[in-house]
Short mmCIF file of C-alpha atoms in Angstrom, two decimals:
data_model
loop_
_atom_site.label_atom_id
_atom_site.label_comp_id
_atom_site.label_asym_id
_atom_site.label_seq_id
_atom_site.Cartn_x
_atom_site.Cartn_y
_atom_site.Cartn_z
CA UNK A 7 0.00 0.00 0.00
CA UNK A 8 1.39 3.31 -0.99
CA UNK A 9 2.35 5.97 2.03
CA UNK A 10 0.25 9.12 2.08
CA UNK A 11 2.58 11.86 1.74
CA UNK A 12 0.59 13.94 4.44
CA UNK A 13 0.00 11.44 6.73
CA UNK A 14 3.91 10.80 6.94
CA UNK A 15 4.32 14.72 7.03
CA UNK A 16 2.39 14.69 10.16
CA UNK A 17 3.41 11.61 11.88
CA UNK A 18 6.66 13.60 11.45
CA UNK A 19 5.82 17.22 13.54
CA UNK A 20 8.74 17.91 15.71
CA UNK A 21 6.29 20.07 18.03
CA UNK A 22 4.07 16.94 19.20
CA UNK A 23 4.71 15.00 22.30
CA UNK A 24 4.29 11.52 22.02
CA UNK A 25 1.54 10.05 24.30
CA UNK A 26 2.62 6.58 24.82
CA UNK A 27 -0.12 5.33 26.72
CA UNK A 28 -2.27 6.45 23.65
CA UNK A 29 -2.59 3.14 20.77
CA UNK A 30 -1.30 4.89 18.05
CA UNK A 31 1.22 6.89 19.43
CA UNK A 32 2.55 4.01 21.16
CA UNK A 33 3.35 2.60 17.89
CA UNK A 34 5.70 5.60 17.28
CA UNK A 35 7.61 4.83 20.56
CA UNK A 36 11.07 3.27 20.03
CA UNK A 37 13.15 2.69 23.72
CA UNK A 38 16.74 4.26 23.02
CA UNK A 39 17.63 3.21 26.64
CA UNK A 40 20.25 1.07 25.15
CA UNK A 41 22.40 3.98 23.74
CA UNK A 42 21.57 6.45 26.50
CA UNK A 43 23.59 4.99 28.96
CA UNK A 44 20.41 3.67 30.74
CA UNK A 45 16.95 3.75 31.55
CA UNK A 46 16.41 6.95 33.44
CA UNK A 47 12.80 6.66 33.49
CA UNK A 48 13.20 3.52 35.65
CA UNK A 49 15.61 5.06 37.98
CA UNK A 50 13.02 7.70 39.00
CA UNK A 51 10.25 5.01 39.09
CA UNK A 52 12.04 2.90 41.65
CA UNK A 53 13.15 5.66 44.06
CA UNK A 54 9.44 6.40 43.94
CA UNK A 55 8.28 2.97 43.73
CA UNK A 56 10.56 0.87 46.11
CA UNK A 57 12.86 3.09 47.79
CA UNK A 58 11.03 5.76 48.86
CA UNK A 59 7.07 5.43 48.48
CA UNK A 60 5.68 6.63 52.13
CA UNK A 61 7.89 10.14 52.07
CA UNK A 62 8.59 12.91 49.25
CA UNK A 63 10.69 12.88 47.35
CA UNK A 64 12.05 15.39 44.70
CA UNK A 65 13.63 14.79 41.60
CA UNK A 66 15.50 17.28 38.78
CA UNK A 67 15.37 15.85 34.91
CA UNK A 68 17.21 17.24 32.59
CA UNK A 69 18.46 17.17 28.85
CA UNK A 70 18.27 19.03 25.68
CA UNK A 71 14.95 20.85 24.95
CA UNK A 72 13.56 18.67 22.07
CA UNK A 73 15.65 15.17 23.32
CA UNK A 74 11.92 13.39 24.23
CA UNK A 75 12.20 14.08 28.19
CA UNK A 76 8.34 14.68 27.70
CA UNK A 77 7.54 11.27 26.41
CA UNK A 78 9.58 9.78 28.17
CA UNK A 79 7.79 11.54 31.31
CA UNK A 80 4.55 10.57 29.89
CA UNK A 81 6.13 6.59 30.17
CA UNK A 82 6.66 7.62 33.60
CA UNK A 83 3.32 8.81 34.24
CA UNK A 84 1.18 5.57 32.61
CA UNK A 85 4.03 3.08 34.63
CA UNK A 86 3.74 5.17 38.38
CA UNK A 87 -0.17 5.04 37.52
CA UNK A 88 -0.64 1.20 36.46
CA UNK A 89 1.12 1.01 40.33
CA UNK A 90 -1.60 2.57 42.07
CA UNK A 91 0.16 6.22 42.04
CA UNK A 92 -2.13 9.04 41.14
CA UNK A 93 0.17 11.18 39.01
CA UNK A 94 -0.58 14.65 37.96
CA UNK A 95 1.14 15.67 35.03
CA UNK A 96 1.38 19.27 33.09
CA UNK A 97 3.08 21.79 31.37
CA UNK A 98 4.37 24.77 33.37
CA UNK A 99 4.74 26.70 30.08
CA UNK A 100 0.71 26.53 29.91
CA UNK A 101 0.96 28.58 32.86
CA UNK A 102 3.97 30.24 33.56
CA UNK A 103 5.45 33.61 31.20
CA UNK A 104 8.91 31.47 30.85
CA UNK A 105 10.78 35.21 30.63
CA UNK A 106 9.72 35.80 34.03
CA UNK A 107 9.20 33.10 36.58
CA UNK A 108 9.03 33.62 40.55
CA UNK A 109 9.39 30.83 43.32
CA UNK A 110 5.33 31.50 44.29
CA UNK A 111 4.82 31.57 40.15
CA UNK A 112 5.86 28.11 40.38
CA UNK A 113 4.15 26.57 43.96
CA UNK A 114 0.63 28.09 42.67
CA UNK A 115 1.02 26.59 39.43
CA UNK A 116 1.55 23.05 41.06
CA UNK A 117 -1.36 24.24 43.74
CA UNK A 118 -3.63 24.91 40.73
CA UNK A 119 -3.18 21.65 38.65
CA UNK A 120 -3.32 19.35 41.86
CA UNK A 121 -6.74 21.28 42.77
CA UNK A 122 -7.69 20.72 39.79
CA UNK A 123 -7.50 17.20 39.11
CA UNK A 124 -8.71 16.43 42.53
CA UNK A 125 -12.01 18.43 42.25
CA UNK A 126 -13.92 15.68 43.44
CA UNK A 127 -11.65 15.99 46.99
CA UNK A 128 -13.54 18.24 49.53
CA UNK A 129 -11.11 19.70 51.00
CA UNK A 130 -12.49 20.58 54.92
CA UNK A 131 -10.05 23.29 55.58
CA UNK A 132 -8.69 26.13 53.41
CA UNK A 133 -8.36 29.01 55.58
CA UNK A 134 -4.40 29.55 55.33
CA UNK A 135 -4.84 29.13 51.90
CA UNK A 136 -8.24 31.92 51.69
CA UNK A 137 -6.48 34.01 53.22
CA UNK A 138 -3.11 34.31 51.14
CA UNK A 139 -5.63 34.21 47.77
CA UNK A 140 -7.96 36.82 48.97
CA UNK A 141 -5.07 39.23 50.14
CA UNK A 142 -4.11 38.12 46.20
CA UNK A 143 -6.98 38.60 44.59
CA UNK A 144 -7.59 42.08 46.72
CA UNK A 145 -4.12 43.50 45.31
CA UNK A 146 -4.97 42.71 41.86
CA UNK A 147 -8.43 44.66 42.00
CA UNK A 148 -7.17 47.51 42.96
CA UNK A 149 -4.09 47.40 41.10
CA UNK A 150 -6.98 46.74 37.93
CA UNK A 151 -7.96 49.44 36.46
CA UNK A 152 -10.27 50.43 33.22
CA UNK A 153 -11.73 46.59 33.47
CA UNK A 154 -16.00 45.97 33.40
CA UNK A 155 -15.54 43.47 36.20
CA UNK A 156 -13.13 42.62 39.32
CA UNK A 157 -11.18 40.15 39.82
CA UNK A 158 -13.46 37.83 42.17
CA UNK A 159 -13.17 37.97 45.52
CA UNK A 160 -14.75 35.52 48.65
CA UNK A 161 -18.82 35.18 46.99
CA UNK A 162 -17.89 35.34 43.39
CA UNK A 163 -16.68 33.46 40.94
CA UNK A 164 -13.33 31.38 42.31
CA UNK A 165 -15.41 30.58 45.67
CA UNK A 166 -18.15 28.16 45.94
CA UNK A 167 -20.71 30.07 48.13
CA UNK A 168 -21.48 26.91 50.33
CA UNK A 169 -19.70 28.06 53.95
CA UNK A 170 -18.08 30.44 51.42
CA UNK A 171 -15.25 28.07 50.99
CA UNK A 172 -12.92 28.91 47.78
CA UNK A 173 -12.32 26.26 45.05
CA UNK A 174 -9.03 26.47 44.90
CA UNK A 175 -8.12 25.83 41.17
CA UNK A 176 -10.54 28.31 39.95
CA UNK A 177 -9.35 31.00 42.40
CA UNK A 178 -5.65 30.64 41.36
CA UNK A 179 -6.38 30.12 38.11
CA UNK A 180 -7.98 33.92 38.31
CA UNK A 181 -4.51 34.68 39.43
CA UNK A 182 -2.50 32.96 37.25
CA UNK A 183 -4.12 33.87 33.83
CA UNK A 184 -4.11 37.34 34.99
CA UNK A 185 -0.64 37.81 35.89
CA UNK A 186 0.99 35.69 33.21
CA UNK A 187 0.07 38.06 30.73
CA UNK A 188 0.61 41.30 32.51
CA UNK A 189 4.45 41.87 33.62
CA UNK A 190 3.41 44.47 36.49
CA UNK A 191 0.45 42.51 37.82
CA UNK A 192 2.96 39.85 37.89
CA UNK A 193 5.72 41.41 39.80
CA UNK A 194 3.56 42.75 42.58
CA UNK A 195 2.20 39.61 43.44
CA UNK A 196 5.44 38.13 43.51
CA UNK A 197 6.05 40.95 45.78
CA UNK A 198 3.32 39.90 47.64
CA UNK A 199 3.62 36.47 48.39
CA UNK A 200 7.11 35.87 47.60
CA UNK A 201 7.84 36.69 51.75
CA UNK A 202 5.17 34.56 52.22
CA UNK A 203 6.57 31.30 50.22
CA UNK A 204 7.03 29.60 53.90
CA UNK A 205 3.03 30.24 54.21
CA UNK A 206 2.35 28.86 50.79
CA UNK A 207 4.19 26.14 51.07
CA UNK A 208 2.71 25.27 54.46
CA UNK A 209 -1.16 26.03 53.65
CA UNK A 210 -0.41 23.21 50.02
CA UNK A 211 1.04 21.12 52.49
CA UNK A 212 -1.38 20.95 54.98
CA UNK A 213 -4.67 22.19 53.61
CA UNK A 214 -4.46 20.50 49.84
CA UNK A 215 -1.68 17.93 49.80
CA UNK A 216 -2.18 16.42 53.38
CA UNK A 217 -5.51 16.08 52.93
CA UNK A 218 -5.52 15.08 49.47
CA UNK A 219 -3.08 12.07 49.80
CA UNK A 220 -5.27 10.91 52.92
CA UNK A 221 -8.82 10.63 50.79
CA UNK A 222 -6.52 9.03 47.56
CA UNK A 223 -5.08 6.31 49.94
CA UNK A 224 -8.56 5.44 50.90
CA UNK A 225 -9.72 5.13 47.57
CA UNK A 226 -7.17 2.53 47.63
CA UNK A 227 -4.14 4.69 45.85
CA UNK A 228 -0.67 4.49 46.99
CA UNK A 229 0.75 7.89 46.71
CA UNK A 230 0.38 11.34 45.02
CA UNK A 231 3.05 12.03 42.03
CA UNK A 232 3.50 15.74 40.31
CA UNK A 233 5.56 15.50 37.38
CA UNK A 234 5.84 19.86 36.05
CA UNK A 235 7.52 19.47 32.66
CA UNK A 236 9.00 22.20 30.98
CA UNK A 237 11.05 24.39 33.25
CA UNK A 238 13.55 23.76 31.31
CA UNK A 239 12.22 25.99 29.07
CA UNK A 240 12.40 29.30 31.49
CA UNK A 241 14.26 32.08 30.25
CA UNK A 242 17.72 32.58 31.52
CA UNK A 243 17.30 36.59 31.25
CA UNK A 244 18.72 38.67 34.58
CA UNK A 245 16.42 39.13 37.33
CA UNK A 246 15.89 43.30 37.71
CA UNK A 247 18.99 42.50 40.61
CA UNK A 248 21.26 40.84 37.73
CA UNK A 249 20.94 37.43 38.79
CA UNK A 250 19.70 35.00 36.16
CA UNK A 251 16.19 33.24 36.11
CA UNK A 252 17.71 29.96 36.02
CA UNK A 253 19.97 30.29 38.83
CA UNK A 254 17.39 32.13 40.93
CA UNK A 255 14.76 29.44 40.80
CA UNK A 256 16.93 26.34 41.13
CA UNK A 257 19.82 27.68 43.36
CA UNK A 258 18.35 30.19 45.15
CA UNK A 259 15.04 29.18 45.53
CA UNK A 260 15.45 25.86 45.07
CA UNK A 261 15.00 24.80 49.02
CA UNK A 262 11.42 25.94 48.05
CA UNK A 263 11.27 23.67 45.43
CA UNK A 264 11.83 20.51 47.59
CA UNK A 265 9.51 21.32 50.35
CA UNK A 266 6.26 19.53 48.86
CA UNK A 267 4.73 17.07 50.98
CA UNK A 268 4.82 14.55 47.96
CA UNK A 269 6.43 13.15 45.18
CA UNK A 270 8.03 16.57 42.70
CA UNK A 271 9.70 15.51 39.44
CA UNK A 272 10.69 18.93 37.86
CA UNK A 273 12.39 18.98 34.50
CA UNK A 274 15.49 21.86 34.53
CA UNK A 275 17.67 23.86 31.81
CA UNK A 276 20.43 21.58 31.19
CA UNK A 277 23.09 24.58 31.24
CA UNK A 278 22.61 24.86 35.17
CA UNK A 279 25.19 21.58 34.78
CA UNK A 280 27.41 23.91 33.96
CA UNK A 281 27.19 26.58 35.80
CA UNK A 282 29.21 28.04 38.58
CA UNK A 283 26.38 27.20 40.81
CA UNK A 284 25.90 23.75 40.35
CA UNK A 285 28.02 22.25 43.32
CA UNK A 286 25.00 25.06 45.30
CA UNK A 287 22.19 23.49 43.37
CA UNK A 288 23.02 19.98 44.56
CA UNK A 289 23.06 21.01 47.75
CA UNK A 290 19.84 22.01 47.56
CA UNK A 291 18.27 18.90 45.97
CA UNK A 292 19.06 15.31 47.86
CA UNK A 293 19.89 13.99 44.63
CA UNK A 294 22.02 15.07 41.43
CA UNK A 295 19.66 15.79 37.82
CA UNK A 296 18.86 12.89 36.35
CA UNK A 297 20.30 13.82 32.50
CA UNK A 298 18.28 12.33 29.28
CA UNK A 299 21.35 12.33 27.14
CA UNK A 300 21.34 12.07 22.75
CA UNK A 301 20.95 8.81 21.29
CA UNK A 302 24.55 7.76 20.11
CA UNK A 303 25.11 7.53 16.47
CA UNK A 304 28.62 7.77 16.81
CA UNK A 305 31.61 7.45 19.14
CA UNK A 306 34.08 9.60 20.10
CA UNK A 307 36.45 8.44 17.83
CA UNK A 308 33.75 9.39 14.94
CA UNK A 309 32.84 5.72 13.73
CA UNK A 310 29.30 4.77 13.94
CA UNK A 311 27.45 3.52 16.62
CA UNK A 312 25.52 0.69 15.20
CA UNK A 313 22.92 0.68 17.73
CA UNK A 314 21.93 3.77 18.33
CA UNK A 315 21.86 4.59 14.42
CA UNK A 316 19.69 0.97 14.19
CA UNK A 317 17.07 2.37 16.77
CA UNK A 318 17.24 6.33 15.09
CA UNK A 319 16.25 4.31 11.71
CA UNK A 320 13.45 2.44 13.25
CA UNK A 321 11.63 6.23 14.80
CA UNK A 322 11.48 7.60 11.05
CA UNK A 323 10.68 4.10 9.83
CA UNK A 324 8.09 3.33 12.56
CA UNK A 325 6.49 6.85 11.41
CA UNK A 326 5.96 5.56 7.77
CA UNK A 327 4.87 1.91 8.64
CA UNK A 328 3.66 2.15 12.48
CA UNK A 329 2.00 -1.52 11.86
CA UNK A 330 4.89 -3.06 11.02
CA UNK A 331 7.94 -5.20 12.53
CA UNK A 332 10.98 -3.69 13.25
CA UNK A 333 12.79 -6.03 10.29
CA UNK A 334 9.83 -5.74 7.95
CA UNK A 335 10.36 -1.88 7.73
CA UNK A 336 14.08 -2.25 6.93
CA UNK A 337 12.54 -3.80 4.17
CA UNK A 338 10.84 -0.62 2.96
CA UNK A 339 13.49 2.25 3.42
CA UNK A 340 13.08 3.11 -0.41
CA UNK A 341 10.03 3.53 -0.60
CA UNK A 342 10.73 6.59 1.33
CA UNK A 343 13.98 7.77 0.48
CA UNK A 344 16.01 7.11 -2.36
CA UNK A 345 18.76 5.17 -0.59
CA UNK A 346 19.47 3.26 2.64
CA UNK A 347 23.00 5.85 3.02
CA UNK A 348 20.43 8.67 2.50
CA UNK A 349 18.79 7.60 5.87
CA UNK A 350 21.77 7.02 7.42
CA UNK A 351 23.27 10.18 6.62
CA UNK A 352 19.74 12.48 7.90
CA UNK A 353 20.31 9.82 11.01
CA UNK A 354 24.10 11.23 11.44
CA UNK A 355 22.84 14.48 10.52
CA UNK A 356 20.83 14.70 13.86
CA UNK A 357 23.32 13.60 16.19
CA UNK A 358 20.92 11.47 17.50
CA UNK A 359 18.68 14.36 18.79
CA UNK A 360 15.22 13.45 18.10
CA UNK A 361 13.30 16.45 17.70
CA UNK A 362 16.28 17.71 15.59
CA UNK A 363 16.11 14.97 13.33
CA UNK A 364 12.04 15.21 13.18
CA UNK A 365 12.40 19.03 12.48
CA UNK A 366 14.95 17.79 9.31
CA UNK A 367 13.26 15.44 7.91
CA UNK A 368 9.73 17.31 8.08
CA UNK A 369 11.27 20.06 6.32
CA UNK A 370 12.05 17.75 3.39
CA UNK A 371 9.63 16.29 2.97
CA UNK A 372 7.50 19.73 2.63
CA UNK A 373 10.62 20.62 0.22
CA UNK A 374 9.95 17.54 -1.90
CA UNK A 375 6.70 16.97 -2.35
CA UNK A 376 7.11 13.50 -3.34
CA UNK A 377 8.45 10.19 -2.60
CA UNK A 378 11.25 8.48 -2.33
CA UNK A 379 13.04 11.89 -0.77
CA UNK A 380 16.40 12.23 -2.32
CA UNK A 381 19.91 12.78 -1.45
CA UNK A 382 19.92 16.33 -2.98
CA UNK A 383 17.15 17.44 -1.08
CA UNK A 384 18.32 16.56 2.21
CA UNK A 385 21.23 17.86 1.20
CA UNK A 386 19.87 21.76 0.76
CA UNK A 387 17.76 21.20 4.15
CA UNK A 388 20.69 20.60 5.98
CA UNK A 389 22.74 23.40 3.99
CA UNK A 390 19.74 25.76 5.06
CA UNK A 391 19.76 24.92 8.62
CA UNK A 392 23.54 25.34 8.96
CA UNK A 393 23.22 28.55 7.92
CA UNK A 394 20.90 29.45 9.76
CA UNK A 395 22.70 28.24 13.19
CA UNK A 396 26.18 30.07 12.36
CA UNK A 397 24.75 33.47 12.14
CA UNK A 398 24.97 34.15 15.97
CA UNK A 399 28.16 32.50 16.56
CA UNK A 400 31.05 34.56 17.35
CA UNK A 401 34.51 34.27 17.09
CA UNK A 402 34.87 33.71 20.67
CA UNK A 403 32.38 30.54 20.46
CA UNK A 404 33.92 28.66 17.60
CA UNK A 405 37.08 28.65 19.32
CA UNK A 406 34.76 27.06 22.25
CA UNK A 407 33.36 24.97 19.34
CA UNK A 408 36.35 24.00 18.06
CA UNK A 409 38.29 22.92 21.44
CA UNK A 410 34.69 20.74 22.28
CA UNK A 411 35.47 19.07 18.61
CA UNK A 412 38.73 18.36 19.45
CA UNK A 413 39.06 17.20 23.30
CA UNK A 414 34.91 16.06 23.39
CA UNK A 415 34.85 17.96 27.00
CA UNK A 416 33.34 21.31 28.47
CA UNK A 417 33.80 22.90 30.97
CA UNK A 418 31.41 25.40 33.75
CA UNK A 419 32.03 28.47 31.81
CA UNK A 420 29.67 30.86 30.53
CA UNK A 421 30.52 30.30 27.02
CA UNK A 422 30.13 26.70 27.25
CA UNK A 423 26.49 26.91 29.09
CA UNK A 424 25.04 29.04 25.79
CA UNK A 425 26.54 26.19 23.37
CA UNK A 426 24.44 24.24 25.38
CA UNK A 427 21.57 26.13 25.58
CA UNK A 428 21.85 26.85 21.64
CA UNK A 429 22.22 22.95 21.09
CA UNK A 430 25.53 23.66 19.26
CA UNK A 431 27.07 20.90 21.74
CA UNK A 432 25.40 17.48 22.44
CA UNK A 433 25.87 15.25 25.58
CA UNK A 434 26.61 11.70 24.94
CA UNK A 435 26.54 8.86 27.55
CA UNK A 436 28.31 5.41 27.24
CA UNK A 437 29.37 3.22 29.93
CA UNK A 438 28.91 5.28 32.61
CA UNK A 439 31.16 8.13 30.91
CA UNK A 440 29.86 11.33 29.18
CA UNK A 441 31.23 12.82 26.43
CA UNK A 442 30.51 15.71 23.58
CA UNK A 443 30.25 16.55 20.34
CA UNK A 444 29.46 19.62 18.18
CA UNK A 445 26.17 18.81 16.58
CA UNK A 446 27.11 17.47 13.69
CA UNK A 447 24.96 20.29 10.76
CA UNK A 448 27.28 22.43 12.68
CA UNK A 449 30.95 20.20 12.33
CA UNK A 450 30.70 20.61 9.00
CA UNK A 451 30.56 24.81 8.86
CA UNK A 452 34.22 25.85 7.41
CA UNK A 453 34.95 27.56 10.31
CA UNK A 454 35.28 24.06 11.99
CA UNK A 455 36.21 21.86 9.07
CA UNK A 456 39.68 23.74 8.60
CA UNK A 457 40.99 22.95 11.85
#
């Protein structure tokens, strides 16, 4: 049966997350634990699991925006629930302005979505919590101005008028959408509540969480899991005092961060590994990030990691011919591209970065239009993208680039974090050891190639 063009083009988005525990997107799901240096996602699970089940824990996962830490959170979600964990699960970028995130940004968002998707818990007691929201929600109407209708307060909407107790996910969620899109609304509740994060913490502790993980263990559950993805995604701008977002939340505030009365998974910006203030930051957290690194399609020495490039065939395979066996889509590779070194080389091309190779091969196949994709194609896509990535780079950071290329090490220097940030450099894991690489569209610019 012939492929439909768009069908492939959209199995092939580099934006979506994979929802495993969805039937057809669990067809698209290939394990790379094998050339990752381990499965991470099992590591978490048991210190949940086994180790640690009856007391909170908090965990830091990190990697390269785009690497699949959300799917393979998602894994983590559907294994910690078929245990008997209720696991919420959500995106802090749905409700967080990533360019500007405070400590009490953060605990309200997590308040919000546990409230939320425990609606059906009556909570008995809220008054710690009442009381920081309506001292909230009274600073934001009269800091509103020019607007039909107030923010709610205690009787309106955010409060069930029953013993005029406040339903807690609608009342911060007044908050939250209001400040996320106004800077100044934002920084005066921070101001607010920010030296009142010991409060906060204290009233989720004991007036949601407590409470919460009492009425889920007798409905027979065995624990409450929050898994926030995506702040890895905040903004390393300087706060107004000069110090940057990503060190303020995680180093600074980051005793905050572990003070939940459950089980915290937080995903974090992979440059905080190298920054000056990562021997602080694992101070503050019990244990060091978990890292998601790239698949390996090569070794250091530059020959090819059969393995890794085996499994990075079988995601863009398994996208074409999701009903298939692994070996009986080998069988198929032309049908899609107009040689089996073609696939290799957009494999290579990646450096085993998944959403990077997605991103590639969607591209071409919008460029060509038609099947089997061809060399030349794939060719100008990655010509395209190249250029694209060397405009920023300065002369300083290719001599970074070029000393990573050469010794397959960084080190905790400023430069080093934004080649990191920038995915210019890739972590690799084997054995036990990490390693880098320049990604590889960029190892071929001539400013690296005439070394």
């Amino acid at each position: 049966m012939a492929i439909n063009l768009r069908e492939f083009f959209k199995a092939t988005d580099p934006s979506r997350t994979l929802f495993i525990n969805n039937g057809s997107d669990s067809k698209y799901y290939i394990d790379f634990s094998s050339v990752r240096g381990g499965d991470i996602i099992q590591t978490l699970k048991k210190k949940i699991t086994f180790f640690q089940p009856d007391e909170p824990t908090c965990t830091l996962f990190t990697g390269h925006i785009g690497c699949g830490k959300s799917t393979e959170l998602i894994r983590l979600q559907a294994e910690l629930e078929s245990l008997g964990f209720y696991v919420v699960y959500f995106e802090s970028t749905d409700d967080l302005e990533i360019t500007d995130v405070g400590i009490a940004d953060v605990l309200l968002a997590i308040a919000r979505r546990i409230s939320q998707s425990l609606d059906k818990i009556i909570l008995e007691d809220t008054n710690k919590f009442n009381a920081l929201l309506q001292g909230a929600l009274n600073l934001l109407n009269s800091e509103v101005t020019g607007l039909k209708t107030k923010v709610p307060g205690v009787g309106d909407v955010g409060f069930s008028a029953e013993k005029e107790k406040l339903s807690l996910s609608v009342g911060i969620g007044e908050i939250t959408t209001k400040i996320k899109s106004d800077p100044k609304l934002r920084e005066k509740i921070n101001q607010y509540l920010a030296p009142q994060k010991i409060q906060l913490l204290e009233a989720i502790n004991q007036e949601l969480l407590q409470p919460a993980i009492t009425k889920l263990q007798q409905q027979g559950k065995t624990g409450l899991v929050v898994i926030v993805d995506n702040l890895d995604r905040i903004d390393n701008s300087p706060k107004p005092w000069g110090r940057p977002q990503q060190e303020y939340l995680f180093v600074d505030q980051g005793e905050y961060l572990t003070k939940l009365n459950c089980h915290v998974v937080y995903t974090m910006p992979l440059s905080l590994k190298f920054s000056n203030d990562y021997g602080t930051l694992t101070q503050r957290f019990h244990d060091d990030p978990k890292v998601l690194p790239m698949v390996s399609v090569q070794y250091p020495d530059g020959s090819i990691h059969q393995e890794g490039m085996a499994l990075m065939q079988q995601m863009v395979l398994a996208r074409a011919f999701p009903d298939l066996q692994p070996a009986a889509r080998l069988e198929k590779i032309t049908e899609i591209f107009d040689s089996v070194s073609t696939l290799e080389r957009l494999c290579m091309m990646s450096g085993g970065h998944v959403r990077d190779l997605l991103r590639l091969l969607n591209t071409w196949i919008m460029e060509e239009m038609a099947l089997p994709l061809t060399r030349n194609t794939l060719e100008k896509v990655i010509r395209s993208r190249r250029n694209e990535m060397v405009l920023p780079i300065s002369d300083s950071e290719w001599q970074l680039l070029k000393n990573v290329k050469q010794k397959k090490k960084v080190s905790d220097d400023d430069g080093y974090q934004k080649l990191i940030r920038s995915r210019f450099v890739f972590e690799y894991r084997e054995s036990g050891e990490s390693w880098f690489d320049v990604n590889p569209i960029l190892a071929e610019a001539r400013e690296l190639t005439s070394l």
